[in-house]
Amino acid sequence: MEGYKRNMIPEPETPLPSIKTGYGLLQWLSSTDHKQLGIMYLWMALFFFLVGGAEAMLMRAQLALPELNLLGPEVYNQLFTMHGTTMVFLVLMPTLIGLGTYFLPLMIGANEMAFPRLNAMSLWITLLGGLLLNFSYLAGGAPDAGWFSYAPLSEKNYSFTPGLDYYSIGLIVTGIGSIGAALNFIVTTITMRVKGMKMNKLPLFVWMVFFNSFLILGAFPLLNAGLFMLLLDRQLQAHFFLPATGGSAVLWQHVFWAFGHPEVYILALPAFGIISEVIPVFSRKKIYGYVTLAASTVFIALLSFGVWAHHMFAVGLGNPVNTFFSAASMLIGIPTGIKVINWTATMWGGRIFFSTSMLFAVAFLIDFTLGGLSGIAFAIAPIDWHITDTYFVVAHIHYVFLGGTLFASFAGIYYWFPKISGKMLSEKLGQWHFWLFLIGFNMTFLIQHLLGLLGMPRRVYTYPDLPYYGSMNFIATMGAVLMMIAMLIFIFNIFHSLRKGMKASSNPWYAWTIEWFASSPPSLKNFDELDEVKTSRPLIDWEKTNQRNDGE
């Protein structure tokens, strides 16, 4: 028994155990601490961002000029499939779940998540799914039917390599990880809040993560069921999605988009939460319209399950169905628009400090709104028929996911990095990162709206030398190069700041939510004792109380 105890990995003694000493690496790998797991989620997302980014750069190199042959069509198909799948499931999802894992307990005054071991399992199973997906490159060929894997192209008759099998198994596994994380967020929020923190006093990031978790619980089982059916088709000739043998290819589209459109909001709601924390702090104002912001989240979550078929207007579902989903898709723009008004009104009249975090938040506000407006265009069936499967769709989805979710994630990382690491990120390098990424992003994707309107189809590995196609694609590729340089600066900033960055105080931004009451980085036990929470800005209340007590 004593020998067994000696071989056990000891609990860490410091908040951020070094991987270079003793049990450091094993203490990370065996950890159930929500802060360490949150950090590992973020490192995993960065790793897969580099993988997905490299895939994007190869595609942009191929498309830089007309009729290039750097990549063959089959390799190109694999790259755009893996790029989309990686960015959605292995970059954006882990980034948002990682920030939630780290900060949700801290923001509600808890010392841990409700289920620490489930928390660890969710991380490692997500990583396993990502590795399985990418192992397909070595196992005969990556999946090549797009991130949505439309049937029957994803069936064995049309995709002979095992790539689609790895796609199905990999995403089933990561989906289980996401479901585990969602369960943990819900139970932690309900059961572990500090005294006095009622649901109407939750920080908005927590509120968004909480409701987002119900979306995950509703959407991911749909995806996993569809993937399992696809796997049965490919391995056991089940014929669910093969029209030639009595199946239905349209059924796959229903299943996928019943998951896929809520997934858009699964990637948006936590981003909304980040923006709702960053903008008030750097505007030095209380959030405008807390109640409407929170309530609009509920409406978005409910409506997101009723709009999936607007991705299928070109299928031929009939005018009554198209009309219903067109109206529902426009309706969901209302609560989203309310949030934009709330954030803008919060900045109005504020003493705005344009830190790098705030710059990314403002860029989010503009670019996500542009993405939302182009989404309204897709809600109108006749317009959708004209521009579906063109580069207009590529531009739209990147304005939502990059201009929206990724910009918000950058805002959150610059905002919370001092709390996570105890060091300040360099603002000078941060501004280089921001401006180069912003310019590169708009060079790459703004112009793709025009390419789409000119009729350039997406998912093509090359294109003829038609008027403007070559020049616009070259500009888009140069924009991608700028984004790559910006990301290299961002990564250098992280490593440089971890080693030589200025030490961060517990509350460098003079914020008012509870995570800033903890030390930077937080101790192994987040809090020893907390006073009762009476408003949504507890640190300001506690400071006033202390001042009164000192005066007495």
XYZ file of C-alpha atoms in Angstrom:
552
model
C 0.000 0.000 0.000
C 2.850 2.363 0.894
C 4.612 1.612 -2.408
C 1.361 2.266 -4.231
C 1.078 5.636 -2.520
C 4.673 6.529 -3.405
C 3.975 5.867 -7.106
C 0.828 7.991 -7.179
C 1.132 11.369 -8.868
C 1.115 13.992 -6.091
C -1.326 16.875 -6.186
C 0.252 20.057 -7.608
C 1.476 22.624 -5.110
C 1.492 25.606 -7.457
C -1.343 26.930 -9.660
C 0.672 26.369 -12.845
C 3.028 23.409 -12.288
C 6.043 23.505 -14.606
C 6.220 20.625 -17.064
C 10.034 20.683 -16.805
C 10.297 19.509 -13.232
C 9.444 16.285 -11.418
C 5.846 15.290 -11.831
C 4.953 18.520 -13.682
C 3.836 16.976 -16.966
C 2.007 14.102 -15.249
C 0.274 16.563 -12.947
C -1.129 18.251 -16.053
C -2.119 14.998 -17.753
C -3.822 13.611 -14.639
C -5.386 16.884 -13.531
C -9.065 17.337 -12.743
C -8.574 21.015 -11.851
C -10.882 23.149 -13.972
C -8.206 25.780 -14.504
C -5.601 23.346 -15.822
C -8.203 21.638 -18.000
C -9.332 25.003 -19.350
C -5.751 25.890 -20.257
C -5.259 22.531 -21.986
C -8.473 23.100 -23.998
C -6.964 26.386 -25.198
C -3.606 24.811 -26.129
C -5.441 22.043 -27.996
C -7.458 24.643 -29.901
C -4.270 26.521 -30.817
C -2.644 23.308 -32.063
C -5.588 22.467 -34.294
C -5.786 26.109 -35.413
C -2.273 25.706 -36.806
C -3.351 22.481 -38.551
C -6.525 24.028 -39.975
C -4.666 27.228 -40.853
C -2.020 25.295 -42.800
C -4.813 23.558 -44.735
C -6.352 26.954 -45.529
C -3.021 28.374 -46.723
C -2.526 25.415 -49.085
C -5.999 26.026 -50.545
C -5.384 29.748 -50.948
C -2.046 29.041 -52.668
C -3.849 26.761 -55.128
C -6.505 29.432 -55.798
C -4.125 32.413 -55.999
C -4.128 32.361 -59.819
C -6.412 30.817 -62.444
C -5.762 27.288 -63.678
C -2.961 26.518 -61.213
C -2.099 22.889 -60.532
C -0.232 22.971 -57.235
C -2.836 20.593 -55.780
C -4.938 17.963 -57.506
C -8.736 17.900 -57.129
C -8.752 14.957 -54.713
C -6.195 16.545 -52.369
C -8.085 19.843 -52.550
C -11.352 18.086 -51.628
C -9.675 16.546 -48.593
C -8.174 19.882 -47.543
C -11.393 21.913 -47.639
C -13.232 19.113 -45.823
C -10.628 18.865 -43.091
C -10.234 22.648 -42.814
C -13.947 23.223 -42.182
C -14.308 20.261 -39.840
C -11.179 21.163 -37.882
C -12.066 24.823 -37.457
C -15.637 24.136 -36.296
C -15.152 21.105 -34.045
C -11.520 21.308 -32.947
C -10.750 25.030 -32.812
C -13.828 27.147 -32.104
C -15.653 24.600 -29.918
C -12.609 23.817 -27.686
C -11.738 27.521 -27.406
C -15.204 28.417 -26.104
C -15.506 25.324 -23.911
C -11.989 25.966 -22.606
C -12.818 29.539 -21.591
C -16.038 28.296 -20.004
C -14.211 25.514 -18.152
C -11.676 27.973 -16.746
C -13.899 30.927 -15.961
C -17.428 29.699 -15.242
C -16.575 28.413 -11.728
C -14.487 31.506 -10.981
C -17.238 33.865 -12.121
C -19.878 32.268 -9.895
C -17.571 32.036 -6.885
C -17.058 28.252 -6.998
C -13.819 26.401 -6.347
C -14.382 23.638 -8.905
C -16.783 22.247 -11.486
C -19.596 19.991 -10.295
C -18.046 16.869 -11.895
C -14.246 17.249 -12.092
C -13.595 13.768 -13.540
C -16.263 14.227 -16.206
C -14.560 17.526 -16.948
C -11.250 15.749 -17.561
C -12.917 13.034 -19.625
C -14.563 15.673 -21.840
C -11.184 17.206 -22.645
C -9.342 13.993 -23.424
C -12.145 12.459 -25.446
C -12.369 15.634 -27.540
C -8.633 15.398 -28.208
C -8.998 11.701 -29.071
C -11.703 12.534 -31.629
C -9.487 15.173 -33.204
C -6.535 12.810 -33.453
C -8.721 10.081 -34.975
C -9.999 12.533 -37.580
C -6.483 13.591 -38.560
C -5.159 10.020 -38.478
C -7.212 9.527 -41.640
C -4.420 11.252 -43.584
C -2.179 8.276 -42.710
C -4.868 5.612 -43.054
C -5.555 5.926 -46.747
C -7.020 9.388 -47.222
C -8.842 12.127 -45.327
C -12.610 12.689 -45.702
C -13.433 14.544 -48.906
C -17.176 15.337 -48.921
C -17.140 18.726 -47.167
C -17.559 19.425 -43.447
C -21.295 18.636 -43.878
C -20.571 15.368 -45.773
C -23.653 15.389 -47.957
C -25.027 11.983 -48.916
C -24.681 10.201 -51.236
C -21.173 11.662 -51.821
C -20.227 10.505 -48.321
C -21.371 6.936 -49.022
C -18.942 4.135 -49.856
C -20.031 4.119 -53.512
C -18.583 7.618 -53.985
C -15.919 7.920 -51.286
C -13.766 4.795 -51.264
C -11.106 5.752 -48.719
C -11.673 5.258 -44.961
C -11.651 9.045 -44.481
C -15.428 9.299 -43.990
C -15.298 6.485 -41.427
C -12.685 8.386 -39.415
C -14.787 11.526 -39.872
C -17.852 9.768 -38.425
C -16.053 8.108 -35.512
C -13.947 11.194 -34.738
C -16.946 13.527 -34.599
C -19.032 11.053 -32.578
C -16.239 10.983 -30.001
C -15.777 14.776 -29.878
C -19.552 15.119 -29.657
C -19.585 12.976 -26.512
C -16.919 15.276 -25.068
C -19.027 18.365 -25.836
C -22.108 16.790 -24.251
C -20.109 16.008 -21.094
C -18.895 19.605 -20.894
C -22.440 20.938 -21.360
C -23.801 18.761 -18.544
C -21.057 20.035 -16.268
C -21.748 23.687 -17.102
C -25.460 23.306 -16.364
C -25.083 21.486 -13.040
C -22.245 23.756 -11.887
C -24.241 26.897 -12.650
C -27.362 25.636 -10.902
C -25.752 24.187 -7.783
C -22.484 25.988 -7.037
C -23.199 29.724 -7.159
C -21.935 31.901 -4.331
C -24.500 33.055 -1.789
C -26.741 35.794 -3.168
C -25.958 35.205 -6.841
C -29.417 34.600 -8.233
C -29.887 33.702 -11.882
C -30.701 37.329 -12.708
C -27.323 38.383 -11.317
C -25.212 35.926 -13.303
C -22.360 37.416 -15.312
C -23.549 37.438 -18.931
C -20.742 35.122 -20.036
C -21.997 32.523 -17.554
C -25.588 33.122 -18.646
C -24.680 32.540 -22.305
C -22.617 29.421 -21.549
C -25.449 28.087 -19.386
C -28.111 28.395 -22.109
C -25.649 27.340 -24.760
C -25.223 24.073 -22.900
C -28.899 23.226 -23.468
C -28.319 23.859 -27.168
C -25.417 21.411 -27.115
C -27.550 18.797 -25.341
C -30.249 19.205 -27.988
C -28.070 19.407 -31.085
C -25.148 17.018 -30.645
C -27.215 13.853 -30.117
C -28.842 14.616 -33.501
C -25.439 14.809 -35.152
C -24.174 11.692 -33.421
C -27.277 9.751 -34.456
C -26.796 10.832 -38.077
C -23.091 9.972 -38.010
C -23.882 6.551 -36.574
C -26.401 5.949 -39.379
C -23.801 7.055 -41.939
C -21.306 4.663 -40.406
C -23.854 1.840 -40.622
C -24.417 2.706 -44.285
C -20.699 2.580 -45.031
C -19.789 -0.477 -42.992
C -22.957 -2.627 -42.937
C -24.856 -1.474 -46.077
C -27.755 -0.092 -44.062
C -28.882 2.206 -46.930
C -30.278 5.031 -44.789
C -29.039 7.731 -47.172
C -28.679 5.913 -50.512
C -31.611 6.769 -52.846
C -30.742 3.935 -55.258
C -31.512 1.378 -52.534
C -34.531 3.022 -50.930
C -32.767 5.510 -48.686
C -32.968 9.298 -48.765
C -30.085 11.677 -49.353
C -32.344 14.541 -48.253
C -32.786 12.813 -44.874
C -29.054 13.325 -44.232
C -29.433 17.036 -44.948
C -32.347 17.272 -42.506
C -30.369 15.461 -39.811
C -27.171 17.410 -40.387
C -28.737 20.877 -40.498
C -31.059 20.119 -37.555
C -27.716 19.983 -35.738
C -25.874 22.428 -37.987
C -27.910 25.554 -37.496
C -28.062 25.331 -33.696
C -24.303 24.757 -33.997
C -23.966 28.245 -35.479
C -25.434 29.624 -32.253
C -23.501 27.150 -30.115
C -20.446 28.921 -31.521
C -22.034 32.347 -31.186
C -23.658 32.503 -27.731
C -20.466 32.129 -25.636
C -18.866 34.676 -27.982
C -21.768 37.017 -27.206
C -21.020 36.405 -23.528
C -17.367 37.380 -23.940
C -18.332 40.585 -25.733
C -20.859 41.329 -22.987
C -18.019 41.206 -20.431
C -15.360 43.071 -22.424
C -17.330 46.051 -23.770
C -18.702 47.293 -20.406
C -15.310 47.020 -18.678
C -13.432 48.945 -21.374
C -16.295 51.459 -21.737
C -16.369 51.957 -17.950
C -20.151 51.533 -17.982
C -22.659 49.008 -16.764
C -24.022 46.822 -19.592
C -27.018 48.427 -21.238
C -30.151 46.282 -21.044
C -28.994 43.252 -19.013
C -32.506 41.792 -19.024
C -33.045 42.123 -22.784
C -29.585 40.687 -23.467
C -30.325 37.685 -21.290
C -33.873 37.223 -22.607
C -32.793 37.490 -26.251
C -30.391 34.611 -25.591
C -33.328 32.408 -24.626
C -35.220 33.348 -27.802
C -32.161 32.638 -29.951
C -31.706 29.238 -28.325
C -35.357 28.302 -28.941
C -35.558 29.661 -32.495
C -32.275 28.074 -33.561
C -33.972 24.662 -33.683
C -36.614 25.926 -36.125
C -34.560 27.318 -38.995
C -32.489 24.387 -40.289
C -34.209 24.014 -43.662
C -33.123 27.455 -44.844
C -29.908 25.624 -45.750
C -32.025 23.457 -48.059
C -33.980 25.921 -50.212
C -32.279 24.518 -53.323
C -33.436 20.974 -52.489
C -37.014 21.641 -53.621
C -39.007 21.255 -50.408
C -41.920 23.283 -51.797
C -43.151 26.834 -51.312
C -45.044 26.344 -47.994
C -41.962 24.804 -46.343
C -39.641 27.408 -47.836
C -41.925 30.212 -46.672
C -42.056 28.911 -43.099
C -38.290 28.535 -42.778
C -37.675 31.841 -44.527
C -39.891 33.638 -41.985
C -38.337 31.772 -39.045
C -34.826 32.629 -40.251
C -35.677 36.325 -40.463
C -37.282 36.179 -37.020
C -34.074 35.006 -35.380
C -32.376 38.153 -36.608
C -34.453 40.205 -34.145
C -32.979 38.947 -30.826
C -29.521 38.992 -32.389
C -30.070 42.589 -33.478
C -31.177 43.473 -29.948
C -27.791 42.350 -28.648
C -25.971 44.545 -31.172
C -28.049 47.514 -29.995
C -27.249 46.671 -26.344
C -23.502 46.559 -26.961
C -23.540 49.761 -29.017
C -25.604 51.567 -26.385
C -23.162 50.409 -23.699
C -20.300 52.077 -25.561
C -22.314 55.222 -26.214
C -21.083 57.953 -23.899
C -18.579 55.638 -22.219
C -14.935 56.383 -21.453
C -13.659 53.842 -23.979
C -10.164 52.418 -23.590
C -9.094 50.795 -26.839
C -7.043 47.928 -25.471
C -6.375 45.051 -27.881
C -9.260 43.191 -26.267
C -11.618 46.115 -26.896
C -10.390 46.505 -30.493
C -11.285 42.882 -31.194
C -14.668 43.416 -29.509
C -15.449 46.406 -31.735
C -14.256 44.513 -34.827
C -16.547 41.653 -33.769
C -19.462 44.062 -33.577
C -18.918 45.303 -37.151
C -17.904 42.067 -38.876
C -20.448 39.848 -37.130
C -23.176 42.331 -38.067
C -22.044 42.153 -41.706
C -22.166 38.350 -41.480
C -25.636 38.539 -39.968
C -26.892 40.819 -42.738
C -25.621 38.460 -45.444
C -27.377 35.701 -43.486
C -30.644 37.608 -43.845
C -30.058 37.507 -47.618
C -29.858 33.711 -47.449
C -33.171 33.647 -45.569
C -34.891 34.929 -48.734
C -35.401 31.840 -50.883
C -35.120 33.469 -54.352
C -31.831 35.147 -53.386
C -30.591 31.904 -51.869
C -31.306 30.053 -55.128
C -29.032 32.481 -56.986
C -26.055 32.519 -54.651
C -26.124 29.113 -52.956
C -22.929 27.124 -53.521
C -21.044 30.241 -54.619
C -18.236 32.090 -52.851
C -20.889 34.328 -51.277
C -21.574 31.424 -48.888
C -17.878 31.118 -48.084
C -17.712 34.840 -47.297
C -20.857 34.679 -45.138
C -19.775 31.731 -43.018
C -16.333 33.248 -42.394
C -17.836 36.585 -41.343
C -19.937 34.683 -38.811
C -17.295 32.262 -37.533
C -14.092 34.307 -37.890
C -15.411 37.844 -37.768
C -17.778 36.718 -35.024
C -16.625 33.825 -32.882
C -12.858 34.061 -33.486
C -12.684 37.840 -32.977
C -14.661 37.452 -29.743
C -12.315 34.644 -28.669
C -9.306 36.912 -29.261
C -11.055 39.628 -27.222
C -11.569 37.108 -24.419
C -8.010 35.811 -24.500
C -6.490 39.320 -24.328
C -8.959 40.168 -21.542
C -8.423 37.064 -19.401
C -4.785 36.159 -20.184
C -3.531 38.139 -17.127
C -5.841 36.112 -14.893
C -4.796 32.787 -16.429
C -1.042 33.342 -16.507
C -0.314 36.139 -14.032
C 1.380 38.022 -16.880
C 0.191 40.806 -19.191
C 0.210 40.222 -22.929
C 2.206 42.855 -24.814
C -0.237 45.511 -26.018
C 2.193 46.620 -28.739
C 2.367 43.124 -30.243
C -1.360 42.768 -29.648
C -2.087 45.831 -31.783
C 0.088 44.448 -34.599
C -1.828 41.181 -34.312
C -5.165 42.974 -34.416
C -4.558 45.315 -37.358
C -2.832 42.740 -39.574
C -5.530 40.142 -38.872
C -8.359 42.623 -39.410
C -6.949 43.873 -42.728
C -6.090 40.352 -43.890
C -9.495 39.009 -42.883
C -11.395 41.651 -44.852
C -9.037 41.362 -47.843
C -9.709 37.640 -47.962
C -13.419 37.429 -47.337
C -15.049 40.799 -48.169
C -14.040 40.372 -51.782
C -15.461 36.844 -51.849
C -18.961 38.345 -51.650
C -18.277 39.865 -55.082
C -16.772 36.620 -56.372
C -19.960 34.849 -55.353
C -22.182 37.431 -57.012
C -20.081 37.019 -60.165
C -20.904 33.330 -60.046
C -17.682 31.662 -58.895
C -18.700 28.301 -57.373
C -17.206 27.140 -54.085
C -15.457 23.788 -53.555
C -13.581 23.983 -56.902
C -9.843 23.322 -56.932
C -9.218 25.677 -59.864
C -11.116 28.105 -62.083
C -10.962 29.596 -65.593
C -9.397 32.987 -66.270
C -12.673 34.905 -66.374
C -12.790 38.702 -65.810
C -11.871 39.670 -62.194
C -11.619 36.041 -60.968
C -7.804 36.028 -60.988
C -7.279 39.480 -59.426
C -9.882 38.950 -56.694
C -8.542 35.538 -55.775
C -4.995 36.916 -55.653
C -6.114 39.674 -53.249
C -7.865 37.029 -51.118
C -4.685 34.947 -50.958
C -2.576 37.987 -49.963
C -5.106 38.637 -47.199
C -4.633 35.083 -45.970
C -0.863 35.690 -45.851
C -1.451 38.748 -43.648
C -3.623 36.673 -41.307
C -0.882 34.055 -41.097
C 1.696 36.716 -40.152
C -0.744 38.100 -37.563
C -1.133 34.651 -36.005
C 2.635 34.189 -35.801
C 2.834 37.508 -33.921
C 0.032 36.354 -31.599
C 1.802 33.081 -30.810
C 5.121 34.896 -30.259
C 3.301 37.330 -27.962
C 1.985 34.452 -25.845
C 5.369 32.768 -25.381
C 7.255 36.055 -24.963
C 4.768 37.351 -22.392
C 4.773 34.071 -20.452
C 8.556 34.385 -20.077
C 9.151 38.119 -19.873
C 5.742 39.773 -19.646
C 4.843 42.365 -17.034
C 3.385 40.808 -13.895
C -0.388 41.179 -13.686
C -2.234 42.348 -10.596
C -5.370 40.507 -9.504
C -7.567 43.056 -11.327
C -5.554 44.886 -14.001
C -8.635 46.115 -15.918
C -10.563 47.315 -12.814
C -13.354 44.904 -13.745
C -16.212 43.945 -11.416
C -16.973 40.242 -11.808
C -15.804 37.705 -9.231
C -12.972 36.070 -11.200
C -11.000 39.297 -10.725
C -11.228 38.886 -6.934
C -8.942 35.833 -7.161
C -5.191 36.197 -7.424
C -3.510 36.100 -10.847
C -3.149 33.225 -11.524
C -5.763 31.939 -9.081
C -4.554 29.753 -6.222
C -5.236 26.002 -6.280
C -8.372 26.701 -4.268
C -9.960 29.642 -6.053
C -11.453 31.368 -3.009
C -11.243 30.888 0.744
C -14.311 32.974 1.503
C -16.575 35.340 -0.404
C -19.101 37.909 0.768
C -22.690 37.700 -0.351
C -23.405 38.929 -3.880
C -26.063 41.624 -4.087
C -25.760 43.010 -7.648
C -24.241 41.989 -10.980
C -21.092 44.012 -10.130
C -19.983 42.447 -6.831
C -16.409 43.783 -6.763
C -17.679 47.372 -6.837
C -20.149 46.574 -4.025
C -17.483 44.918 -1.886
C -15.071 47.818 -2.431
C -17.713 50.315 -1.302
C -18.445 48.191 1.749
C -14.759 48.055 2.650
C -14.446 51.830 2.231
C -17.404 52.373 4.553
C -15.937 50.006 7.101
C -12.548 51.750 6.881
C -14.284 55.115 7.350
C -16.015 53.882 10.456
